[in-house]
Amino acid sequence: MDTSETRKKGKAGKADTLLTPDQLREIHRTMVRTRALEERATALQRQGRLGFYIGSLGQEAAHIGSAYALRPDDWIFAAYREGGAALLRGLPMKALVDQCFGNADDPTKGRQMPCHYAFANINYASISSPIGTQCIEATGTAMAMRIRKKDAVTISYFGDGGTSSNDFHAGMNMAAVFKAPTIFFCQNNGWAISLPVSRQTASETIADKAVAYGMPGVRVDGNDVLAVYQATREAVERARAGKGPTLIEAVTFRMGPHSTSDDPSRYRGDAETQSWKEKCPIERLRRYLEQLGEWTAEDDEKLWESARAEVQALAQTCEQTPPPPLNSMFDDVYAQLPWHLKEQRAELLRIHPPGRKQESDDYKFP
């Protein structure tokens, strides 16, 4: 494949005729709600009310724009910054906030770290902390669907750091050989925690890696939601047509820390971050809508107020929701519980009968 094809760059405007104003407003609204959630979650963590959070500050266009190109029956294999894709699929924001608090309404019953979502009802696969694992999971699922003669596709999200993992290369190779209907979507945000992308690869771009595996590699402006949508749409069409996988590299920037446990001031300068603030994907789409005459400053103010109020109310509700019942730890692994686990569950219920108020000491490791 020649270099120009491998490094095809999307341009805002190319996809103008593909999205209606209502669709653009839907994308914009999802990006704003995602940003509002991050603002509140980060504040809660700093107040000691939330244990941990992984944000997508500055990367909203990359994952939301790409997810918009999918059908509801397509499968998403996320890393951990793609909560906005779940919102786009109609997931109530309460489910995201419940998961972050790990309360009784959390779909994962408090068993996962915050932001490690799993929403089977919207084809959003469970997230793992190890990087890159989702690449082979997405490939395997794509092949399984093809065997079952379904025309759905899968997409796996990962960062530039994920391209250093074995699973990234195993997934890419297997998908290309067997023409699996899947998309590898790299959000190149410049940093793998404290390691710059230049230490992740000697290739000029991550999209270049596609050449070695025999699949198209596309590099787009990850802060241009129209370009991201267009590139993903083409990759989805290619996969659904039986032509195999595509690697998309969305060049963006992580404006916040890797997680709330990280301090980016220790490894990068403010100037770099400031320069990217001017490329904020939400502001770019807002300005575009205004240029089309489809958005006003008043609309924008109302949207932000609504989004922040929604998150504020949910945080209060979800924080007060009790933790999952202790005996729920025996659920969901076996269709039929083995005898020894039945005995353990009975013993637990004897010590902690249903209805007994759970004390904080209940959760201390013996």
Short mmCIF file of C-alpha atoms in Angstrom, two decimals:
data_model
loop_
_atom_site.label_atom_id
_atom_site.label_comp_id
_atom_site.label_asym_id
_atom_site.label_seq_id
_atom_site.Cartn_x
_atom_site.Cartn_y
_atom_site.Cartn_z
CA MET A 1 0.00 0.00 0.00
CA ASP A 2 1.38 3.38 -0.89
CA THR A 3 2.12 5.95 1.74
CA SER A 4 -0.54 8.41 0.68
CA GLU A 5 -3.26 5.84 1.12
CA THR A 6 -1.85 4.68 4.39
CA ARG A 7 -1.83 8.19 5.83
CA LYS A 8 -5.05 9.50 4.45
CA LYS A 9 -6.13 12.48 6.54
CA GLY A 10 -9.72 13.43 7.18
CA LYS A 11 -10.85 17.02 6.73
CA ALA A 12 -13.75 18.76 8.36
CA GLY A 13 -16.32 19.38 5.70
CA LYS A 14 -15.76 16.21 3.73
CA ALA A 15 -18.47 14.50 5.76
CA ASP A 16 -20.79 17.50 5.77
CA THR A 17 -23.40 15.86 3.59
CA LEU A 18 -23.35 12.64 5.59
CA LEU A 19 -24.72 14.05 8.83
CA THR A 20 -27.85 16.08 9.30
CA PRO A 21 -28.01 19.03 11.71
CA ASP A 22 -30.01 16.88 14.13
CA GLN A 23 -27.30 14.24 14.05
CA LEU A 24 -24.61 16.84 14.62
CA ARG A 25 -26.54 18.19 17.59
CA GLU A 26 -26.88 14.65 18.98
CA ILE A 27 -23.12 14.15 18.76
CA HIS A 28 -22.47 17.56 20.31
CA ARG A 29 -24.89 16.86 23.16
CA THR A 30 -23.20 13.53 23.89
CA MET A 31 -19.78 15.16 23.92
CA VAL A 32 -20.97 17.84 26.35
CA ARG A 33 -22.61 15.29 28.68
CA THR A 34 -19.41 13.24 28.62
CA ARG A 35 -17.35 16.32 29.53
CA ALA A 36 -19.79 17.28 32.29
CA LEU A 37 -19.52 13.79 33.77
CA GLU A 38 -15.75 14.03 33.78
CA GLU A 39 -15.79 17.43 35.48
CA ARG A 40 -18.02 16.16 38.29
CA ALA A 41 -16.30 12.77 38.67
CA THR A 42 -12.89 14.41 38.95
CA ALA A 43 -14.18 16.81 41.61
CA LEU A 44 -15.72 13.91 43.55
CA GLN A 45 -12.45 12.03 43.45
CA ARG A 46 -10.53 15.06 44.70
CA GLN A 47 -13.04 15.34 47.56
CA GLY A 48 -12.41 11.71 48.49
CA ARG A 49 -15.92 10.62 47.54
CA LEU A 50 -14.94 8.59 44.49
CA GLY A 51 -11.98 6.27 44.50
CA PHE A 52 -10.73 6.67 40.97
CA TYR A 53 -11.62 8.04 37.55
CA ILE A 54 -10.20 7.85 34.03
CA GLY A 55 -11.27 10.73 31.83
CA SER A 56 -11.43 11.55 28.15
CA LEU A 57 -10.82 15.30 28.38
CA GLY A 58 -10.01 16.45 24.84
CA GLN A 59 -10.68 13.04 23.29
CA GLU A 60 -14.47 13.17 23.06
CA ALA A 61 -14.55 13.50 19.28
CA ALA A 62 -12.39 10.42 18.74
CA HIS A 63 -14.52 7.86 20.51
CA ILE A 64 -17.95 9.45 20.09
CA GLY A 65 -17.44 10.28 16.41
CA SER A 66 -16.27 6.76 15.66
CA ALA A 67 -19.04 5.10 17.67
CA TYR A 68 -21.58 7.14 15.72
CA ALA A 69 -20.59 5.26 12.58
CA LEU A 70 -21.66 1.94 14.11
CA ARG A 71 -25.02 0.18 14.21
CA PRO A 72 -26.60 -0.80 17.54
CA ASP A 73 -25.86 -4.49 16.89
CA ASP A 74 -22.16 -3.82 16.34
CA TRP A 75 -19.94 -4.60 19.31
CA ILE A 76 -17.75 -2.11 21.17
CA PHE A 77 -14.60 -3.32 22.91
CA ALA A 78 -13.50 -0.27 24.84
CA ALA A 79 -10.31 0.58 26.70
CA TYR A 80 -11.61 2.78 29.53
CA ARG A 81 -12.09 6.31 28.18
CA GLU A 82 -15.12 5.52 26.04
CA GLY A 83 -18.05 6.13 28.37
CA GLY A 84 -19.40 8.63 25.82
CA ALA A 85 -19.89 5.80 23.33
CA ALA A 86 -22.21 4.11 25.82
CA LEU A 87 -24.18 7.33 26.26
CA LEU A 88 -24.45 7.58 22.50
CA ARG A 89 -26.10 4.17 22.44
CA GLY A 90 -28.78 5.39 24.82
CA LEU A 91 -27.34 4.05 28.05
CA PRO A 92 -28.72 6.13 30.97
CA MET A 93 -25.94 8.17 32.52
CA LYS A 94 -26.99 6.79 35.90
CA ALA A 95 -25.51 3.42 34.88
CA LEU A 96 -22.09 5.05 34.39
CA VAL A 97 -22.26 6.86 37.71
CA ASP A 98 -23.50 3.76 39.55
CA GLN A 99 -20.53 1.83 38.15
CA CYS A 100 -18.09 4.48 39.33
CA PHE A 101 -19.50 4.25 42.86
CA GLY A 102 -19.74 0.43 42.68
CA ASN A 103 -23.10 0.51 44.43
CA ALA A 104 -26.03 -1.92 44.45
CA ASP A 105 -27.28 -0.65 41.09
CA ASP A 106 -23.88 -1.05 39.43
CA PRO A 107 -24.24 -3.60 36.59
CA THR A 108 -20.85 -5.05 37.56
CA LYS A 109 -21.87 -5.24 41.25
CA GLY A 110 -18.84 -3.36 42.50
CA ARG A 111 -16.39 -5.91 41.14
CA GLN A 112 -14.61 -3.62 38.72
CA MET A 113 -12.57 -0.45 39.07
CA PRO A 114 -14.43 2.76 38.18
CA CYS A 115 -14.71 3.32 34.42
CA HIS A 116 -14.27 -0.40 33.74
CA TYR A 117 -17.75 -0.71 32.31
CA ALA A 118 -19.69 -3.71 30.99
CA PHE A 119 -23.09 -3.19 29.37
CA ALA A 120 -24.16 -6.32 27.54
CA ASN A 121 -27.58 -4.81 26.76
CA ILE A 122 -25.95 -2.30 24.39
CA ASN A 123 -23.21 -4.61 23.02
CA TYR A 124 -20.53 -2.89 25.10
CA ALA A 125 -18.08 -5.59 26.21
CA SER A 126 -16.48 -5.74 29.64
CA ILE A 127 -13.33 -3.67 30.03
CA SER A 128 -10.06 -5.10 31.34
CA SER A 129 -7.27 -3.12 33.00
CA PRO A 130 -4.48 -4.82 31.00
CA ILE A 131 -3.93 -2.86 27.81
CA GLY A 132 -4.50 -4.41 24.40
CA THR A 133 -6.60 -7.40 25.44
CA GLN A 134 -9.64 -5.94 23.73
CA CYS A 135 -7.91 -6.24 20.33
CA ILE A 136 -7.98 -10.01 20.30
CA GLU A 137 -11.40 -10.12 21.94
CA ALA A 138 -12.82 -7.91 19.19
CA THR A 139 -11.15 -10.03 16.52
CA GLY A 140 -12.49 -13.27 17.95
CA THR A 141 -15.99 -11.88 18.31
CA ALA A 142 -15.91 -10.57 14.75
CA MET A 143 -14.94 -13.99 13.44
CA ALA A 144 -17.62 -15.67 15.52
CA MET A 145 -20.28 -13.38 14.10
CA ARG A 146 -19.16 -14.08 10.58
CA ILE A 147 -19.36 -17.85 11.25
CA ARG A 148 -22.90 -17.27 12.49
CA LYS A 149 -23.61 -15.36 9.26
CA LYS A 150 -24.30 -12.06 11.00
CA ASP A 151 -23.16 -8.89 9.32
CA ALA A 152 -22.31 -7.01 12.53
CA VAL A 153 -18.80 -5.64 13.04
CA THR A 154 -16.65 -5.01 16.09
CA ILE A 155 -14.41 -2.12 17.07
CA SER A 156 -11.62 -2.12 19.64
CA TYR A 157 -10.38 1.11 21.24
CA PHE A 158 -6.87 1.48 22.63
CA GLY A 159 -4.26 4.12 23.15
CA ASP A 160 -0.81 4.55 21.66
CA GLY A 161 0.54 2.61 24.63
CA GLY A 162 -1.68 -0.31 23.70
CA THR A 163 0.19 -0.72 20.42
CA SER A 164 3.18 -1.93 22.42
CA SER A 165 1.24 -4.88 23.77
CA ASN A 166 1.41 -8.41 22.39
CA ASP A 167 -2.36 -8.55 22.11
CA PHE A 168 -2.44 -5.61 19.69
CA HIS A 169 -0.13 -7.41 17.26
CA ALA A 170 -1.81 -10.80 17.70
CA GLY A 171 -5.22 -9.26 17.08
CA MET A 172 -4.05 -7.30 14.03
CA ASN A 173 -2.37 -10.33 12.45
CA MET A 174 -5.23 -12.72 13.05
CA ALA A 175 -7.85 -10.24 11.86
CA ALA A 176 -5.96 -9.51 8.65
CA VAL A 177 -5.27 -13.16 7.81
CA PHE A 178 -8.89 -14.18 8.27
CA LYS A 179 -10.42 -10.88 7.10
CA ALA A 180 -12.30 -10.46 10.36
CA PRO A 181 -14.96 -7.71 10.22
CA THR A 182 -13.34 -5.51 12.83
CA ILE A 183 -11.84 -2.03 13.26
CA PHE A 184 -8.76 -1.26 15.32
CA PHE A 185 -9.16 2.28 16.63
CA CYS A 186 -6.10 3.86 18.24
CA GLN A 187 -6.62 7.09 20.15
CA ASN A 188 -3.09 8.41 19.92
CA ASN A 189 -3.22 10.96 22.72
CA GLY A 190 0.52 11.54 22.85
CA TRP A 191 1.22 9.87 26.14
CA ALA A 192 1.05 6.35 27.57
CA ILE A 193 0.82 7.55 31.18
CA SER A 194 4.21 9.32 31.43
CA LEU A 195 5.80 7.81 28.34
CA PRO A 196 5.62 9.85 25.11
CA VAL A 197 4.44 8.19 21.92
CA SER A 198 7.97 8.48 20.51
CA ARG A 199 8.97 5.80 23.02
CA GLN A 200 6.13 3.52 21.97
CA THR A 201 7.14 3.07 18.36
CA ALA A 202 9.93 3.78 15.89
CA SER A 203 7.38 4.05 13.08
CA GLU A 204 6.62 7.52 11.78
CA THR A 205 2.96 6.95 12.54
CA ILE A 206 0.90 4.26 14.19
CA ALA A 207 -1.22 3.99 11.04
CA ASP A 208 1.93 2.83 9.23
CA LYS A 209 1.84 -0.39 11.21
CA ALA A 210 -1.14 -1.51 9.15
CA VAL A 211 1.15 -2.06 6.15
CA ALA A 212 2.97 -4.91 7.86
CA TYR A 213 -0.26 -6.75 8.49
CA GLY A 214 -1.81 -6.18 5.08
CA MET A 215 -4.69 -3.93 5.98
CA PRO A 216 -5.49 -0.25 5.33
CA GLY A 217 -4.11 2.26 7.82
CA VAL A 218 -5.90 5.59 8.15
CA ARG A 219 -4.67 8.62 10.09
CA VAL A 220 -7.19 11.29 11.01
CA ASP A 221 -7.42 14.44 13.08
CA GLY A 222 -8.88 12.93 16.22
CA ASN A 223 -10.29 16.26 17.38
CA ASP A 224 -12.31 16.66 14.17
CA VAL A 225 -15.46 14.65 14.82
CA LEU A 226 -16.51 14.79 11.16
CA ALA A 227 -13.21 13.36 9.96
CA VAL A 228 -13.34 10.64 12.61
CA TYR A 229 -16.88 9.72 11.64
CA GLN A 230 -16.01 9.60 7.95
CA ALA A 231 -12.94 7.39 8.44
CA THR A 232 -14.80 4.98 10.70
CA ARG A 233 -17.80 4.84 8.40
CA GLU A 234 -15.59 3.77 5.52
CA ALA A 235 -13.87 1.16 7.70
CA VAL A 236 -17.23 -0.20 8.85
CA GLU A 237 -18.48 -0.47 5.28
CA ARG A 238 -15.30 -2.26 4.28
CA ALA A 239 -15.59 -4.73 7.17
CA ARG A 240 -19.29 -5.37 6.56
CA ALA A 241 -18.55 -6.05 2.90
CA GLY A 242 -16.18 -8.88 3.84
CA LYS A 243 -13.00 -6.98 2.96
CA GLY A 244 -11.43 -7.29 6.41
CA PRO A 245 -10.12 -5.00 9.12
CA THR A 246 -8.83 -1.42 9.13
CA LEU A 247 -6.48 0.33 11.53
CA ILE A 248 -7.48 3.93 12.33
CA GLU A 249 -5.13 6.26 14.15
CA ALA A 250 -6.94 9.27 15.59
CA VAL A 251 -4.37 11.90 16.52
CA THR A 252 -5.59 13.69 19.61
CA PHE A 253 -4.30 14.81 23.01
CA ARG A 254 -5.04 13.81 26.57
CA MET A 255 -5.54 17.25 28.12
CA GLY A 256 -6.00 15.81 31.60
CA PRO A 257 -4.03 13.22 33.55
CA HIS A 258 -3.91 9.57 32.58
CA SER A 259 -6.17 8.98 35.57
CA THR A 260 -6.90 10.74 38.83
CA SER A 261 -3.89 8.88 40.24
CA ASP A 262 -1.56 10.65 37.82
CA ASP A 263 0.19 14.04 37.89
CA PRO A 264 1.08 15.05 34.31
CA SER A 265 2.95 18.15 35.48
CA ARG A 266 5.82 15.84 36.42
CA TYR A 267 6.51 14.74 32.87
CA ARG A 268 5.15 17.32 30.41
CA GLY A 269 5.01 21.09 30.11
CA ASP A 270 1.98 23.38 30.23
CA ALA A 271 2.71 24.83 26.78
CA GLU A 272 1.85 21.56 25.06
CA THR A 273 -1.44 21.28 26.90
CA GLN A 274 -2.33 24.91 26.25
CA SER A 275 -1.77 24.52 22.54
CA TRP A 276 -4.25 21.64 22.43
CA LYS A 277 -6.91 23.52 24.38
CA GLU A 278 -7.32 25.66 21.28
CA LYS A 279 -8.21 22.48 19.39
CA CYS A 280 -10.92 21.39 21.83
CA PRO A 281 -13.22 19.06 19.84
CA ILE A 282 -16.37 20.26 21.57
CA GLU A 283 -15.63 23.90 20.78
CA ARG A 284 -14.82 23.03 17.18
CA LEU A 285 -18.15 21.30 16.65
CA ARG A 286 -20.00 24.11 18.44
CA ARG A 287 -18.45 26.69 16.14
CA TYR A 288 -19.30 24.56 13.12
CA LEU A 289 -22.94 24.29 14.17
CA GLU A 290 -23.06 28.05 14.67
CA GLN A 291 -21.62 28.57 11.19
CA LEU A 292 -24.41 26.40 9.82
CA GLY A 293 -26.95 28.51 11.66
CA GLU A 294 -28.01 25.45 13.68
CA TRP A 295 -26.80 26.55 17.12
CA THR A 296 -26.67 29.67 19.26
CA ALA A 297 -24.84 30.81 22.36
CA GLU A 298 -28.10 30.52 24.26
CA ASP A 299 -28.52 26.91 23.09
CA ASP A 300 -25.03 26.15 24.26
CA GLU A 301 -25.53 27.70 27.68
CA LYS A 302 -28.73 25.71 28.22
CA LEU A 303 -27.05 22.47 27.16
CA TRP A 304 -24.16 22.88 29.59
CA GLU A 305 -26.47 23.85 32.44
CA SER A 306 -28.66 20.83 31.77
CA ALA A 307 -25.72 18.42 31.54
CA ARG A 308 -24.09 19.65 34.73
CA ALA A 309 -27.37 19.58 36.63
CA GLU A 310 -28.00 16.03 35.44
CA VAL A 311 -24.62 14.83 36.66
CA GLN A 312 -24.91 16.71 39.94
CA ALA A 313 -28.27 15.10 40.72
CA LEU A 314 -27.06 11.64 39.74
CA ALA A 315 -23.94 11.92 41.86
CA GLN A 316 -26.05 12.68 44.93
CA THR A 317 -28.40 9.77 44.23
CA CYS A 318 -25.75 7.21 43.34
CA GLU A 319 -23.50 8.12 46.26
CA GLN A 320 -26.33 7.40 48.69
CA THR A 321 -27.21 4.05 47.09
CA PRO A 322 -25.96 1.20 49.37
CA PRO A 323 -23.26 -1.23 48.23
CA PRO A 324 -24.15 -4.55 46.56
CA PRO A 325 -25.31 -7.31 48.95
CA LEU A 326 -22.42 -9.37 50.23
CA ASN A 327 -23.83 -12.65 48.94
CA SER A 328 -23.91 -11.25 45.38
CA MET A 329 -20.26 -12.24 45.13
CA PHE A 330 -21.47 -15.78 44.40
CA ASP A 331 -23.52 -14.75 41.38
CA ASP A 332 -22.77 -14.73 37.64
CA VAL A 333 -19.81 -17.12 37.48
CA TYR A 334 -21.48 -20.53 37.42
CA ALA A 335 -24.83 -21.47 35.90
CA GLN A 336 -25.13 -23.95 38.76
CA LEU A 337 -23.22 -23.11 41.91
CA PRO A 338 -20.73 -25.87 42.97
CA TRP A 339 -21.32 -27.51 46.36
CA HIS A 340 -18.37 -25.89 48.09
CA LEU A 341 -19.52 -22.39 47.07
CA LYS A 342 -23.04 -23.20 48.21
CA GLU A 343 -21.59 -24.01 51.62
CA GLN A 344 -19.60 -20.78 51.66
CA ARG A 345 -22.65 -18.76 50.69
CA ALA A 346 -24.73 -20.41 53.43
CA GLU A 347 -22.05 -19.63 55.99
CA LEU A 348 -21.89 -16.02 54.84
CA LEU A 349 -25.66 -15.65 55.07
CA ARG A 350 -25.57 -17.13 58.57
CA ILE A 351 -23.06 -14.49 59.65
CA HIS A 352 -24.61 -11.67 57.62
CA PRO A 353 -28.33 -12.46 57.26
CA PRO A 354 -30.29 -10.42 54.69
CA GLY A 355 -31.59 -7.21 56.18
CA ARG A 356 -28.71 -6.86 58.60
CA LYS A 357 -27.23 -3.39 58.34
CA GLN A 358 -23.80 -3.61 56.77
CA GLU A 359 -21.08 -1.88 58.74
CA SER A 360 -17.92 -0.43 57.32
CA ASP A 361 -15.96 -3.16 59.09
CA ASP A 362 -17.70 -5.72 56.86
CA TYR A 363 -15.56 -4.59 53.98
CA LYS A 364 -12.22 -4.73 55.77
CA PHE A 365 -9.85 -7.47 54.75
CA PRO A 366 -9.49 -9.88 57.70
#
